[in-house]
CSV table of C-alpha atoms (C1' of nucleotides) in Angstrom, one decimal:
chain,number,residue,atom,x,y,z
D,3,MET,CA,125.9,-23.2,29.5
D,4,SER,CA,128.6,-20.8,30.4
D,5,ALA,CA,130.2,-19.9,27.1
D,6,GLN,CA,128.5,-16.5,26.6
D,7,ASP,CA,128.0,-15.7,30.3
D,8,ALA,CA,131.2,-13.7,30.6
D,9,ALA,CA,129.9,-10.3,29.4
D,10,LEU,CA,126.3,-11.0,30.5
D,11,PRO,CA,124.7,-10.6,33.9
D,12,THR,CA,125.5,-13.3,36.3
D,13,PRO,CA,122.8,-15.8,37.3
D,14,ARG,CA,122.9,-14.0,40.7
D,15,SER,CA,122.0,-10.6,39.4
D,16,LEU,CA,119.5,-12.1,37.0
D,17,ALA,CA,117.7,-13.8,39.9
D,18,ARG,CA,117.8,-10.5,41.8
D,19,ALA,CA,116.3,-8.6,38.9
D,20,GLU,CA,113.6,-11.2,38.5
D,21,THR,CA,112.7,-11.1,42.2
D,22,GLU,CA,112.6,-7.3,42.1
D,23,ARG,CA,110.3,-7.5,39.0
D,24,LEU,CA,108.1,-9.9,40.9
D,25,ILE,CA,107.8,-7.6,43.9
D,26,LEU,CA,107.2,-4.5,41.8
D,27,LYS,CA,104.3,-6.3,40.0
D,28,ALA,CA,102.8,-7.4,43.2
D,29,ALA,CA,103.2,-3.9,44.7
D,30,GLU,CA,101.5,-2.3,41.7
D,31,ASP,CA,98.5,-4.6,42.1
D,32,VAL,CA,98.2,-4.1,45.8
D,33,PHE,CA,98.8,-0.3,45.8
D,34,ALA,CA,96.2,0.0,43.0
D,35,GLU,CA,93.6,-1.9,44.9
D,36,TYR,CA,94.2,-0.6,48.4
D,37,GLY,CA,95.9,2.8,47.9
D,38,PHE,CA,99.2,3.7,49.6
D,39,LYS,CA,98.0,3.6,53.2
D,40,GLY,CA,95.6,0.7,52.6
D,41,ALA,CA,98.4,-1.5,51.1
D,42,THR,CA,100.5,-3.3,53.6
D,43,THR,CA,104.0,-4.7,53.0
D,44,GLY,CA,102.6,-8.0,54.3
D,45,LYS,CA,100.0,-8.1,51.6
D,46,ILE,CA,102.5,-7.2,48.9
D,47,ALA,CA,104.9,-9.9,50.2
D,48,ASP,CA,102.1,-12.5,50.2
D,49,ARG,CA,101.1,-11.7,46.6
D,50,ALA,CA,104.8,-11.9,45.6
D,51,GLY,CA,105.0,-15.2,47.4
D,52,ILE,CA,107.8,-14.2,49.8
D,53,PRO,CA,108.1,-13.4,53.5
D,54,LYS,CA,107.7,-9.8,54.5
D,55,ALA,CA,111.2,-9.6,55.8
D,56,ASN,CA,112.5,-10.7,52.4
D,57,LEU,CA,110.6,-7.9,50.7
D,58,HIS,CA,112.4,-5.4,53.0
D,59,TYR,CA,115.7,-6.9,52.0
D,60,TYR,CA,115.0,-5.7,48.4
D,61,PHE,CA,113.1,-2.5,49.2
D,62,SER,CA,114.1,-1.0,52.5
D,63,THR,CA,110.9,1.0,53.0
D,64,LYS,CA,107.3,0.9,51.8
D,65,GLU,CA,107.7,4.4,50.4
D,66,SER,CA,110.7,3.6,48.2
D,67,LEU,CA,108.9,0.6,46.8
D,68,TYR,CA,105.9,2.9,46.1
D,69,ARG,CA,108.1,5.5,44.4
D,70,GLN,CA,109.6,2.9,42.2
D,71,VAL,CA,106.1,1.7,41.1
D,72,VAL,CA,104.9,5.2,40.3
D,73,GLU,CA,108.0,6.1,38.3
D,74,ASN,CA,107.6,3.0,36.2
D,75,ILE,CA,104.0,4.0,35.3
D,76,PHE,CA,105.1,7.5,34.5
D,77,GLN,CA,107.7,6.1,32.1
D,78,ILE,CA,105.1,4.1,30.3
D,79,TRP,CA,102.9,7.1,30.0
D,80,LEU,CA,105.8,9.2,28.6
D,81,ASP,CA,106.5,6.6,25.9
D,82,ALA,CA,102.9,6.8,24.8
D,83,ALA,CA,103.0,10.6,24.8
D,84,ASN,CA,105.7,10.5,22.1
D,85,THR,CA,103.2,9.0,19.7
D,86,PHE,CA,101.7,12.4,19.6
D,87,ASP,CA,104.8,13.7,17.8
D,88,ASP,CA,105.3,11.0,15.3
D,89,CYS,CA,103.6,13.1,12.6
D,90,ASP,CA,102.3,16.6,12.0
D,91,ASP,CA,98.9,15.7,10.7
D,92,PRO,CA,96.3,16.4,13.5
D,93,GLU,CA,94.0,13.6,12.5
D,94,GLU,CA,96.7,11.0,12.6
D,95,ALA,CA,98.5,12.4,15.7
D,96,LEU,CA,95.3,12.6,17.7
D,97,THR,CA,94.1,9.2,16.5
D,98,ARG,CA,97.5,7.6,17.5
D,99,TYR,CA,97.7,9.3,20.8
D,100,ILE,CA,94.2,8.4,21.9
D,101,SER,CA,94.6,4.9,20.7
D,102,ALA,CA,97.9,4.6,22.6
D,103,LYS,CA,96.4,5.9,25.8
D,104,MET,CA,93.4,3.6,25.5
D,105,ASP,CA,95.7,0.6,25.0
D,106,ILE,CA,97.7,1.6,28.1
D,107,SER,CA,94.4,1.7,30.1
D,108,ARG,CA,93.6,-1.8,28.9
D,109,GLN,CA,97.0,-3.3,29.4
D,110,HIS,CA,98.2,-1.4,32.5
D,111,PRO,CA,95.0,-0.6,34.5
D,112,MET,CA,96.7,-1.1,37.8
D,113,GLY,CA,99.5,1.3,37.0
D,114,SER,CA,96.9,3.9,35.9
D,115,LYS,CA,95.0,3.4,39.2
D,116,VAL,CA,98.2,4.0,41.2
D,117,TRP,CA,98.7,7.2,39.3
D,118,ALA,CA,95.1,8.3,39.9
D,119,ASN,CA,95.4,7.6,43.6
D,120,GLU,CA,98.6,9.6,43.7
D,121,ILE,CA,97.0,12.7,42.1
D,122,LEU,CA,93.8,12.2,44.1
D,123,HIS,CA,95.9,12.5,47.3
D,124,LYS,CA,97.7,15.6,46.1
D,125,ALA,CA,100.7,13.8,44.6
D,126,PRO,CA,102.8,13.6,47.8
D,127,VAL,CA,105.5,11.6,46.0
D,128,ILE,CA,105.6,12.8,42.4
D,129,GLN,CA,104.8,16.5,42.7
D,130,ASP,CA,108.1,17.4,41.0
D,131,TYR,CA,107.3,15.3,37.9
D,132,LEU,CA,104.0,17.2,37.5
D,133,GLU,CA,105.7,20.5,37.7
D,134,THR,CA,108.6,19.7,35.4
D,135,THR,CA,108.2,16.9,32.9
D,136,LEU,CA,104.5,16.9,32.6
D,137,GLY,CA,104.3,20.6,32.6
D,138,ASP,CA,106.8,20.9,29.8
D,139,TRP,CA,105.2,18.2,27.7
D,140,THR,CA,101.8,19.8,28.0
D,141,ASP,CA,103.1,23.3,27.1
D,142,THR,CA,104.8,22.1,23.9
D,143,ARG,CA,101.8,20.0,22.8
D,144,ILE,CA,99.5,23.0,23.4
D,145,ALA,CA,101.7,25.0,21.1
D,146,VAL,CA,101.4,22.4,18.4
D,147,ILE,CA,97.6,22.4,18.7
D,148,LYS,CA,97.5,26.1,18.6
D,149,ARG,CA,99.5,26.1,15.4
D,150,TRP,CA,97.2,23.6,13.8
D,151,ILE,CA,94.3,25.8,14.7
D,152,ALA,CA,96.0,28.9,13.3
D,153,GLU,CA,96.6,26.9,10.1
D,154,GLY,CA,92.9,26.2,9.9
D,155,ARG,CA,93.4,22.5,10.3
D,156,MET,CA,91.3,22.3,13.5
D,157,ALA,CA,88.4,24.2,14.9
D,158,PRO,CA,89.4,26.9,17.4
D,159,ILE,CA,88.9,25.0,20.7
D,160,ASP,CA,90.8,25.5,23.9
D,161,PRO,CA,93.8,23.1,23.5
D,162,ARG,CA,94.3,22.6,27.2
D,163,SER,CA,90.7,21.5,27.7
D,164,LEU,CA,91.0,19.1,24.8
D,165,LEU,CA,94.1,17.5,26.3
D,166,TYR,CA,92.3,17.1,29.7
D,167,MET,CA,89.4,15.6,27.9
D,168,ILE,CA,91.6,13.0,26.2
D,169,TRP,CA,93.4,12.2,29.5
D,170,ALA,CA,90.2,11.9,31.4
D,171,THR,CA,88.4,9.7,28.9
D,172,THR,CA,91.2,7.3,28.2
D,173,GLN,CA,92.2,6.9,31.8
D,174,HIS,CA,88.6,6.4,32.8
D,175,TYR,CA,88.7,3.0,31.2
D,176,ALA,CA,91.4,2.0,33.7
D,177,ASP,CA,90.6,4.0,36.8
D,178,PHE,CA,86.9,3.3,36.8
D,179,ASN,CA,87.0,-0.2,35.2
D,180,HIS,CA,85.3,-1.6,38.2
D,181,GLN,CA,82.3,0.7,37.6
D,182,ILE,CA,82.4,-0.2,33.9
D,183,HIS,CA,82.5,-3.9,34.6
D,184,THR,CA,79.6,-3.6,37.0
D,185,LEU,CA,77.5,-1.7,34.4
D,186,ASN,CA,78.5,-4.4,31.9
D,187,HIS,CA,76.7,-6.9,34.0
D,188,GLY,CA,79.7,-7.8,36.0
D,189,ALA,CA,81.9,-8.8,33.0
D,190,PRO,CA,85.0,-7.1,31.8
D,191,LEU,CA,84.7,-5.4,28.4
D,192,SER,CA,85.2,-7.9,25.5
D,193,ASP,CA,87.8,-7.0,22.9
D,194,ALA,CA,85.0,-6.0,20.5
D,195,GLN,CA,83.4,-3.8,23.1
D,196,PHE,CA,86.7,-2.1,23.9
D,197,GLU,CA,87.4,-1.5,20.2
D,198,THR,CA,84.0,0.0,19.9
D,199,ALA,CA,84.8,2.3,22.8
D,200,LYS,CA,88.1,3.3,21.4
D,201,ALA,CA,86.6,4.0,17.9
D,202,THR,CA,83.8,6.0,19.5
D,203,VAL,CA,86.2,8.2,21.6
D,204,VAL,CA,88.4,8.8,18.5
D,205,ALA,CA,85.3,9.6,16.4
D,206,ILE,CA,83.8,12.0,18.9
D,207,ILE,CA,87.1,13.9,19.5
D,208,LEU,CA,87.9,14.1,15.8
D,209,ALA,CA,84.5,15.3,14.9
D,210,GLY,CA,84.4,17.5,18.0
D,211,VAL,CA,87.4,19.5,16.9
D,212,GLY,CA,86.3,19.6,13.3
D,213,ILE,CA,88.8,17.3,11.7
D,214,ARG,CA,86.3,14.6,10.6
D,215,PRO,CA,82.6,14.9,10.0
D,216,ALA,CA,80.5,13.5,12.8
D,217,GLY,CA,79.4,9.9,13.0
D,218,LEU,CA,81.3,8.6,10.0
D,219,GLY,CA,83.8,6.4,11.8
D,220,LYS,CA,83.8,2.7,11.5
D,221,GLN,CA,80.4,2.5,13.1
D,222,LYS,CA,79.7,-1.2,13.5
D,223,ASN,CA,77.1,0.0,16.1
D,224,GLY,CA,77.0,-3.4,17.7
D,225,SER,CA,77.7,-3.4,21.4
D,226,GLY,CA,78.1,-7.1,21.0
D,227,ALA,CA,78.2,-9.5,23.9
U,109,MET,CA,52.8,10.0,67.6
U,110,SER,CA,52.0,13.6,67.4
U,111,ALA,CA,53.1,15.1,64.2
U,112,GLN,CA,54.0,18.5,65.6
U,113,ASP,CA,56.7,17.0,67.8
U,114,ALA,CA,58.8,16.1,64.7
U,115,ALA,CA,58.0,19.4,63.0
U,116,LEU,CA,59.3,21.5,65.8
U,117,PRO,CA,63.0,20.9,66.4
U,118,THR,CA,64.1,21.6,69.9
U,119,PRO,CA,67.4,23.6,70.5
U,120,ARG,CA,68.9,20.3,71.5
U,121,SER,CA,68.2,18.5,68.3
U,122,LEU,CA,69.2,21.6,66.3
U,123,ALA,CA,72.6,21.5,68.0
U,124,ARG,CA,72.9,17.9,67.3
U,125,ALA,CA,72.1,18.3,63.6
U,126,GLU,CA,74.7,21.1,63.4
U,127,THR,CA,77.4,19.0,65.0
U,128,GLU,CA,76.6,16.1,62.7
U,129,ARG,CA,76.9,18.4,59.7
U,130,LEU,CA,80.2,19.7,61.0
U,131,ILE,CA,81.6,16.2,61.4
U,132,LEU,CA,80.3,15.1,58.0
U,133,LYS,CA,82.0,18.1,56.3
U,134,ALA,CA,85.3,17.4,58.0
U,135,ALA,CA,85.0,13.7,57.2
U,136,GLU,CA,84.4,14.4,53.5
U,137,ASP,CA,87.5,16.5,53.3
U,138,VAL,CA,89.7,14.0,55.2
U,139,PHE,CA,88.4,11.0,53.3
U,140,ALA,CA,88.9,12.8,50.0
U,141,GLU,CA,92.5,13.7,50.8
U,142,TYR,CA,93.7,10.5,52.5
U,143,GLY,CA,91.3,7.8,51.3
U,144,PHE,CA,89.4,5.5,53.6
U,145,LYS,CA,92.4,3.8,55.2
U,146,GLY,CA,94.6,6.9,55.2
U,147,ALA,CA,91.9,8.9,57.0
U,148,THR,CA,91.9,8.5,60.7
U,149,THR,CA,89.1,9.3,63.1
U,150,GLY,CA,91.6,11.5,65.0
U,151,LYS,CA,92.3,13.6,62.0
U,152,ILE,CA,88.6,14.0,61.2
U,153,ALA,CA,87.9,14.9,64.9
U,154,ASP,CA,90.7,17.5,64.8
U,155,ARG,CA,89.3,19.1,61.6
U,156,ALA,CA,85.9,19.2,63.2
U,157,GLY,CA,87.3,20.8,66.3
U,158,ILE,CA,86.2,18.1,68.7
U,159,PRO,CA,87.8,15.2,70.6
U,160,LYS,CA,87.9,11.9,69.0
U,161,ALA,CA,85.8,10.3,71.7
U,162,ASN,CA,83.1,12.8,71.0
U,163,LEU,CA,83.1,11.9,67.3
U,164,HIS,CA,82.4,8.3,68.2
U,165,TYR,CA,79.5,9.5,70.2
U,166,TYR,CA,77.8,10.7,67.0
U,167,PHE,CA,79.1,8.1,64.6
U,168,SER,CA,79.9,4.8,66.3
U,169,THR,CA,82.3,3.5,63.7
U,170,LYS,CA,84.6,5.0,61.0
U,171,GLU,CA,82.8,2.9,58.4
U,172,SER,CA,79.3,4.2,59.2
U,173,LEU,CA,80.6,7.8,59.0
U,174,TYR,CA,82.2,6.9,55.6
U,175,ARG,CA,79.0,5.4,54.4
U,176,GLN,CA,77.1,8.5,55.3
U,177,VAL,CA,79.5,10.7,53.4
U,178,VAL,CA,79.4,8.5,50.3
U,179,GLU,CA,75.6,8.4,50.3
U,180,ASN,CA,75.4,12.2,50.5
U,181,ILE,CA,77.6,12.4,47.4
U,182,PHE,CA,75.5,9.9,45.5
U,183,GLN,CA,72.4,11.9,46.2
U,184,ILE,CA,73.9,15.1,44.8
U,185,TRP,CA,75.0,13.2,41.7
U,186,LEU,CA,71.5,11.8,41.3
U,187,ASP,CA,69.9,15.2,41.5
U,188,ALA,CA,72.2,16.4,38.7
U,189,ALA,CA,71.4,13.3,36.7
U,190,ASN,CA,67.8,14.4,36.4
U,191,THR,CA,68.8,17.5,34.5
U,192,PHE,CA,69.2,15.0,31.6
U,193,ASP,CA,65.5,14.4,31.5
U,194,ASP,CA,64.3,17.9,31.7
U,195,CYS,CA,63.7,18.1,28.0
U,196,ASP,CA,63.8,15.9,24.9
U,197,ASP,CA,66.0,18.0,22.7
U,198,PRO,CA,69.5,16.3,22.6
U,199,GLU,CA,71.3,19.6,22.3
U,200,GLU,CA,69.7,21.1,25.4
U,201,ALA,CA,69.7,17.9,27.4
U,202,LEU,CA,73.4,17.2,26.8
U,203,THR,CA,74.3,20.8,27.4
U,204,ARG,CA,72.4,20.9,30.7
U,205,TYR,CA,73.7,17.6,31.9
U,206,ILE,CA,77.4,18.4,31.1
U,207,SER,CA,77.1,21.8,32.7
U,208,ALA,CA,75.5,20.4,35.8
U,209,LYS,CA,78.2,17.8,36.2
U,210,MET,CA,80.9,20.4,35.6
U,211,ASP,CA,79.4,22.6,38.3
U,212,ILE,CA,79.3,19.7,40.8
U,213,SER,CA,83.0,19.1,40.1
U,214,ARG,CA,83.6,22.7,40.9
U,215,GLN,CA,81.4,23.0,44.0
U,216,HIS,CA,81.9,19.5,45.5
U,217,PRO,CA,85.4,18.4,44.5
U,218,MET,CA,85.9,16.6,47.8
U,219,GLY,CA,82.7,14.5,47.4
U,220,SER,CA,83.7,13.6,43.9
U,221,LYS,CA,87.1,12.5,45.1
U,222,VAL,CA,85.6,10.3,47.7
U,223,TRP,CA,83.4,8.6,45.1
U,224,ALA,CA,86.5,8.2,42.8
U,225,ASN,CA,88.4,6.6,45.6
U,226,GLU,CA,85.5,4.2,46.3
U,227,ILE,CA,85.4,3.0,42.7
U,228,LEU,CA,89.1,2.8,42.5
U,229,HIS,CA,89.1,0.4,45.4
U,230,LYS,CA,86.4,-1.7,43.9
U,231,ALA,CA,83.5,0.0,45.7
U,232,PRO,CA,83.5,-2.1,48.9
U,233,VAL,CA,80.7,0.1,50.3
U,234,ILE,CA,78.5,1.1,47.5
U,235,GLN,CA,78.6,-1.9,45.2
U,236,ASP,CA,74.8,-2.3,45.5
U,237,TYR,CA,74.2,1.3,44.3
U,238,LEU,CA,76.3,0.7,41.2
U,239,GLU,CA,74.3,-2.4,40.3
U,240,THR,CA,70.8,-1.1,41.0
U,241,THR,CA,70.4,2.7,40.9
U,242,LEU,CA,73.3,3.6,38.6
U,243,GLY,CA,72.7,0.6,36.3
U,244,ASP,CA,69.0,1.5,35.8
U,245,TRP,CA,69.7,5.2,35.2
U,246,THR,CA,72.4,4.3,32.6
U,247,ASP,CA,70.1,1.8,30.8
U,248,THR,CA,67.2,4.3,30.4
U,249,ARG,CA,69.5,7.1,29.3
U,250,ILE,CA,71.1,4.9,26.7
U,251,ALA,CA,67.6,4.1,25.4
U,252,VAL,CA,66.9,7.8,25.0
U,253,ILE,CA,70.1,8.4,23.1
U,254,LYS,CA,69.5,5.4,20.9
U,255,ARG,CA,66.1,6.9,20.1
U,256,TRP,CA,67.6,10.2,19.2
U,257,ILE,CA,70.0,8.5,16.9
U,258,ALA,CA,67.2,6.5,15.3
U,259,GLU,CA,65.3,9.8,14.7
U,260,GLY,CA,68.4,11.2,13.0
U,261,ARG,CA,68.9,13.8,15.6
U,262,MET,CA,72.4,12.6,16.5
U,263,ALA,CA,75.2,10.8,14.7
U,264,PRO,CA,75.2,7.0,15.3
U,265,ILE,CA,77.8,6.8,18.0
U,266,ASP,CA,77.9,4.2,20.8
U,267,PRO,CA,75.7,5.8,23.6
U,268,ARG,CA,77.5,4.0,26.4
U,269,SER,CA,80.9,5.3,25.3
U,270,LEU,CA,79.4,8.8,25.1
U,271,LEU,CA,78.1,8.6,28.7
U,272,TYR,CA,81.5,7.4,30.0
U,273,MET,CA,83.2,10.2,28.1
U,274,ILE,CA,81.0,12.8,29.8
U,275,TRP,CA,81.4,11.3,33.2
U,276,ALA,CA,85.2,11.0,32.8
U,277,THR,CA,85.7,14.5,31.5
U,278,THR,CA,83.5,16.3,34.0
U,279,GLN,CA,84.7,14.4,37.0
U,280,HIS,CA,88.3,14.9,35.9
U,281,TYR,CA,88.0,18.5,36.9
U,282,ALA,CA,87.3,17.4,40.5
U,283,ASP,CA,89.3,14.2,40.9
U,284,PHE,CA,92.4,15.5,39.2
U,285,ASN,CA,92.1,19.1,40.3
U,286,HIS,CA,95.5,18.9,42.0
U,287,GLN,CA,97.1,18.0,38.6
U,288,ILE,CA,95.1,20.8,36.9
U,289,HIS,CA,96.2,23.3,39.5
U,290,THR,CA,99.8,22.3,39.2
U,291,LEU,CA,99.7,22.6,35.4
U,292,ASN,CA,98.1,26.0,35.9
U,293,HIS,CA,101.2,27.2,37.6
U,294,GLY,CA,100.0,26.3,41.1
U,295,ALA,CA,96.8,28.3,41.0
U,296,PRO,CA,93.2,27.0,40.9
U,297,LEU,CA,91.3,27.6,37.7
U,298,SER,CA,89.8,31.1,37.7
U,299,ASP,CA,86.0,31.4,37.0
U,300,ALA,CA,86.8,32.5,33.5
U,301,GLN,CA,89.1,29.5,32.9
U,302,PHE,CA,86.6,27.2,34.3
U,303,GLU,CA,83.9,28.6,32.0
U,304,THR,CA,86.2,28.2,29.1
U,305,ALA,CA,86.7,24.6,30.0
U,306,LYS,CA,83.0,24.0,30.4
U,307,ALA,CA,82.2,25.6,27.1
U,308,THR,CA,85.0,23.6,25.3
U,309,VAL,CA,83.7,20.3,26.7
U,310,VAL,CA,80.2,21.1,25.6
U,311,ALA,CA,81.3,22.3,22.2
U,312,ILE,CA,83.5,19.2,21.5
U,313,ILE,CA,80.8,16.8,22.7
U,314,LEU,CA,78.0,18.4,20.7
U,315,ALA,CA,80.1,18.7,17.6
U,316,GLY,CA,81.4,15.2,18.2
U,317,VAL,CA,78.0,13.7,18.1
U,318,GLY,CA,76.9,15.8,15.1
U,319,ILE,CA,74.5,18.1,16.9
U,320,ARG,CA,76.4,21.3,16.3
U,321,PRO,CA,79.0,22.1,13.7
U,322,ALA,CA,82.5,22.0,15.1
U,323,GLY,CA,84.2,25.1,16.5
U,324,LEU,CA,81.2,27.4,16.4
U,325,GLY,CA,80.6,27.5,20.2
U,326,LYS,CA,81.3,30.5,22.3
U,327,GLN,CA,85.1,29.7,22.3
U,328,LYS,CA,87.3,32.5,23.7
U,329,ASN,CA,85.1,35.4,22.8
U,330,GLY,CA,83.4,36.8,25.9
U,331,SER,CA,85.4,35.1,28.6
U,332,GLY,CA,89.1,35.7,28.0
U,333,ALA,CA,91.4,33.9,30.4
O,278,DC,C1',66.2,22.4,93.8
O,279,DG,C1',66.5,17.5,92.4
O,280,DT,C1',66.8,14.1,89.0
O,281,DC,C1',67.0,12.3,84.6
O,282,DT,C1',68.8,12.5,80.0
O,283,DT,C1',72.0,14.1,76.8
O,284,DC,C1',76.5,15.4,75.7
O,285,DT,C1',81.7,15.8,76.5
O,286,DT,C1',86.3,14.1,77.3
O,287,DG,C1',90.9,12.2,79.0
O,288,DA,C1',92.7,7.9,79.7
O,289,DC,C1',93.0,3.5,78.2
O,290,DC,C1',93.2,-1.1,75.4
O,291,DG,C1',93.8,-4.7,71.8
O,292,DT,C1',95.2,-5.0,67.2
O,293,DT,C1',97.7,-3.9,63.1
O,294,DT,C1',101.6,-2.2,60.8
O,295,DG,C1',106.3,-0.7,59.0
O,296,DG,C1',110.5,-2.0,60.0
O,297,DT,C1',114.6,-4.6,62.6
O,298,DC,C1',117.5,-8.3,63.8
O,299,DA,C1',120.0,-12.4,64.6
O,300,DG,C1',120.9,-16.4,62.8
O,301,DG,C1',120.6,-19.6,59.1
O,302,DT,C1',121.1,-21.2,54.0
O,303,DT,C1',122.7,-20.7,49.3
O,304,DT,C1',126.0,-19.2,45.9
O,305,DC,C1',130.4,-18.1,44.1
O,306,DG,C1',135.2,-16.9,43.4
O,307,DT,C1',139.5,-19.0,44.2
K,68,DA,C1',137.0,-27.4,49.6
K,69,DC,C1',136.4,-23.2,52.0
K,70,DG,C1',135.5,-18.7,53.4
K,71,DA,C1',133.1,-14.6,52.2
K,72,DA,C1',129.3,-12.4,50.4
K,73,DA,C1',124.6,-12.4,49.2
K,74,DC,C1',120.2,-14.0,50.3
K,75,DC,C1',116.4,-15.7,53.2
K,76,DT,C1',113.2,-15.8,57.3
K,77,DG,C1',110.7,-16.4,62.0
K,78,DA,C1',110.4,-13.7,65.8
K,79,DC,C1',110.2,-9.4,67.6
K,80,DC,C1',109.2,-4.2,68.7
K,81,DA,C1',107.5,0.7,68.9
K,82,DA,C1',104.1,3.5,67.0
K,83,DA,C1',99.6,4.4,65.4
K,84,DC,C1',95.0,3.3,65.0
K,85,DG,C1',89.8,2.3,65.9
K,86,DG,C1',87.1,2.0,69.5
K,87,DT,C1',85.7,1.8,74.8
K,88,DC,C1',84.7,3.5,79.3
K,89,DA,C1',83.9,5.8,83.4
K,90,DA,C1',83.4,10.1,85.2
K,91,DG,C1',81.8,14.2,84.9
K,92,DA,C1',79.3,18.9,82.6
K,93,DA,C1',75.2,20.9,80.7
K,94,DG,C1',70.4,21.3,79.8
K,95,DA,C1',65.6,19.9,80.4
K,96,DC,C1',61.6,19.4,83.4
K,97,DG,C1',58.7,19.4,87.3
DNA sequence: CGTCTTCTTGACCGTTTGGTCAGGTTTCGT
DNA sequence: ACGAAACCTGACCAAACGGTCAAGAAGACG
């Protein structure tokens, strides 16, 4: 029970980390659903199952809690961004990157919504990330795409517009999932429907930039459900 | 009920219409920037240049004002949607539709942001529009695309995923324009840059669904950035 | 000019919200 | 066991908000 505790976190700090994780999860959900202003510390505390005053013991202000949530999302996004660099083949790099971003939209829709909200409202909290980290990442990836084009491995499209298209499409499945659910007769996309969407996005992009011929993907064609 | 009474607006009713238009424009901007909760009737009144109490004389509640703004946007969106049906050639129909939606994003970014905010927060105000008008429009357009595919005029991609891709990409230029500006070194896209983006989106989509060969569009020739 | 309607506005009110605080309870090293 | 430190919480507060109201100002009409 206590043999290996010596070098490990104490039960106290473990409990603290667990409570913080609980609050952050609740905060992510509430901020995503109501926006920064619409979210109240009371609602977040309720969803976390603790009194409001206790929430303020762990996060002194609503804004610091929000910042923490946004930074977590950005980290997840950055991890996925690295899948772009895992290989130098445009077909595999784009396929992996699109797939990774689609998976994030499926598994972290709330985080994506918080991010969208932040940008929509002129990024009052994470403007510096946009200018530094995101700007640098974009510039280097554009250089890679330009090289692929120069090497004749892709059609000569505008790289920046391509990146925006990938971001927009993949995040759409998180940010607008309420609209997608509604148009799907009120039900969330099934796994099969989502895989169809993912394959279609990959197929259109790859064919669109001349890497693969059009319409040859794994077209099962069935919308299922 | 003499018909001429309604056809001849008095100076009084003209002034009224003008004031309402002023308030609606201010409301669109403020709702777009701060969201429904973040927007305050005081801010809207300030931007319209009138006292808050006067705003409430024209729009009794914040919610009725918001509803009016959202319905105006939806109407603009519907008008553009009809460009899809102007002809039966997939190349021209898709080109026109994408161009129309891109132009809306450029000319009505605030309206698009209000719409995005509404969907993001589960469409508390316009859920019925989603289920009826938008649902019907989507279904009929999917049928058209399926016919084009059956006739061999398009690659067999999933039509719904294609529509979502078009919506996502075109609206991205409005909803995320702050991010786009930031990545453009703080400046809005120039007309030339925007035309490049529009042409790239059209080229990738058309090549992606097998209508045009990849990379043959008007990329980077006439309109240098 | 008189009166009726429409419009304008500063002052005000009840409610909600982010955040505080004092006092209590649990945990932990010694 | 015991005191200190960490944790928990009901009650509270000042600020901000949506909306109201009464008292007027400005046209419209005869």
